[in-house]
Protein backbone atom coordinates (compact mmCIF):
# COMPACT_ATOMS: atom_id res chain seq x y z
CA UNK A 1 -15.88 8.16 3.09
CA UNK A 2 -14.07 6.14 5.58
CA UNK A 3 -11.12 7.71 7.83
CA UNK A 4 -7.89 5.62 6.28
CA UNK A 5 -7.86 1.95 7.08
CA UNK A 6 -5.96 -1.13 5.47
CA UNK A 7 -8.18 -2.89 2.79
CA UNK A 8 -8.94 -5.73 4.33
CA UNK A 9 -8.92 -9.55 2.63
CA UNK A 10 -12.64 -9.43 2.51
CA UNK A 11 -12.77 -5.85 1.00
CA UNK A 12 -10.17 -6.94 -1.53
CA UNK A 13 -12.59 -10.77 -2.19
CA UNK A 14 -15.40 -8.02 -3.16
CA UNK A 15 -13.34 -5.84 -5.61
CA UNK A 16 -12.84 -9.34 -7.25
CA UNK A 17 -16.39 -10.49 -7.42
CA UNK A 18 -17.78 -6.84 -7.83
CA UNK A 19 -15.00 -6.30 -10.85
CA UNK A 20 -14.69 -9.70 -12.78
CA UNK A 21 -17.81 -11.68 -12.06
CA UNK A 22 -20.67 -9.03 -11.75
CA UNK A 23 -18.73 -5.97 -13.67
CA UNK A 24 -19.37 -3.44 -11.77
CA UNK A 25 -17.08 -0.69 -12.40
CA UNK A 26 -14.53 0.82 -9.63
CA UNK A 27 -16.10 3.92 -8.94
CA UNK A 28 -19.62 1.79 -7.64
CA UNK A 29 -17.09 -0.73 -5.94
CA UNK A 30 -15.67 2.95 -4.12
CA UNK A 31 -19.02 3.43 -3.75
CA UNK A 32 -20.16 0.27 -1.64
CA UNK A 33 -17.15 -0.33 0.00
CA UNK A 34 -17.55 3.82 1.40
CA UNK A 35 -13.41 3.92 0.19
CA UNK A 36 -12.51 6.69 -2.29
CA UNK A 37 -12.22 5.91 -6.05
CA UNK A 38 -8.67 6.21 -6.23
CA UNK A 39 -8.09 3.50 -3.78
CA UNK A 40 -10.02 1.20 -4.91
CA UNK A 41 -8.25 2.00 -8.22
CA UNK A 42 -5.17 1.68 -6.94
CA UNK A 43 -5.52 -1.27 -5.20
CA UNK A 44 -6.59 -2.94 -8.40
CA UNK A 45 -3.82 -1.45 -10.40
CA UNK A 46 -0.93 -1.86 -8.02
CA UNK A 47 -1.49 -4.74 -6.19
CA UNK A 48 -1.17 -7.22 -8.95
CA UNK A 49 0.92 -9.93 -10.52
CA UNK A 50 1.67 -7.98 -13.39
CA UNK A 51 1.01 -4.03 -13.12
CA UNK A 52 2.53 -3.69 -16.76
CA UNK A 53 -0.26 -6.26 -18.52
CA UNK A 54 -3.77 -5.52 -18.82
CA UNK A 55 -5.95 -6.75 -16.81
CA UNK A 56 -8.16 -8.51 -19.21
CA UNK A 57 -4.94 -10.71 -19.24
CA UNK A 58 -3.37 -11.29 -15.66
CA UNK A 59 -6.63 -10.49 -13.33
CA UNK A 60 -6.36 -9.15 -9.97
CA UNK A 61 -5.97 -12.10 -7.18
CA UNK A 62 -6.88 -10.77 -3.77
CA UNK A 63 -4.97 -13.22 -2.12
CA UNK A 64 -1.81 -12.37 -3.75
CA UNK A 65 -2.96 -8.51 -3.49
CA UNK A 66 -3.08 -9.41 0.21
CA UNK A 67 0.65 -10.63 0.64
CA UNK A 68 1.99 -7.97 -1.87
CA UNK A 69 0.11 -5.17 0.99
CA UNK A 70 1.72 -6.77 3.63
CA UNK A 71 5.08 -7.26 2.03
CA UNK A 72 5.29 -3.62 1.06
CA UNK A 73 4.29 -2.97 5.00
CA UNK A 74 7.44 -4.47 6.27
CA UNK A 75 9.76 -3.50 3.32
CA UNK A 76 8.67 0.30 4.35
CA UNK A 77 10.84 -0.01 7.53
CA UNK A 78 13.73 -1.69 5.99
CA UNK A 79 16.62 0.66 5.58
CA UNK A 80 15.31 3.07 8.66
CA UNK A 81 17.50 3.93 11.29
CA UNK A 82 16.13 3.08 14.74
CA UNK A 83 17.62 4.62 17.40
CA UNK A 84 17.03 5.96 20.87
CA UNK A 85 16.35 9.97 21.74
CA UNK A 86 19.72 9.82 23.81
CA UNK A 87 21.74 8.11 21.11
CA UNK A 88 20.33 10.71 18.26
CA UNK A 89 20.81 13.63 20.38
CA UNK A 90 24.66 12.29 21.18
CA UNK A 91 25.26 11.85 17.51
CA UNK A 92 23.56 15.86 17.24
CA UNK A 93 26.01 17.27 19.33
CA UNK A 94 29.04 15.57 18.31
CA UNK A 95 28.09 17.14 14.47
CA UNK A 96 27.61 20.26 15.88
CA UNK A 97 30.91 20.14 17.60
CA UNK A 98 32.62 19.30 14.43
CA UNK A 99 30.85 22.03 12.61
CA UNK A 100 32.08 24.20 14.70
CA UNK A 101 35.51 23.48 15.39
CA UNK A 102 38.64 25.77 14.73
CA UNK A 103 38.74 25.40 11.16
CA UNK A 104 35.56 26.32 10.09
């Protein structure tokens, strides 16, 4: 199996085609695209419109797949403090000094 890379849009086109036009299952799909099952089945199962309806209703759409990847991307480094090694290290010691002051 491949090292981990990003699914790319023409991976994701031929989980589509593979999966809904010539119905071949997910573990083949793994199989030709050298990716591990459990991506593949992820990718199919999480990267949807609708994860909670079947997918005999709502089918995978790579293109939305696609944006919903890249969404979750950029929404992983919301929230995260970025800061420089001198700041963080001023912010360490000025705990520590609190920690241990005289009433401790």
């Amino acid at each position: 199996m491949k090292s981990y890379k990003r699914l790319s849009r023409s991976e994701r086109y031929y989980i589509y085609v593979w999966y809904y036009e010539q119905k071949i299952s997910l573990r083949q799909i793994a199989l030709r695209l050298q990716r591990t099952p459990k991506t593949i089945y992820d990718e199919v199962h999480h990267n949807r419109r609708r994860p909670d309806v079947s997918l005999d209703k709502i089918p995978y759409d790579p293109e939305y797949a696609d944006w919903l990847a890249a969404q979750n991307r950029i929404n992983r480094n919301y929230g995260k403090l970025h800061a420089s090694n001198g700041a963080l290290k001023r912010v360490q010691k000025a705990v520590e000094k609190k920690n241990t002051g005289p009433f401790r």
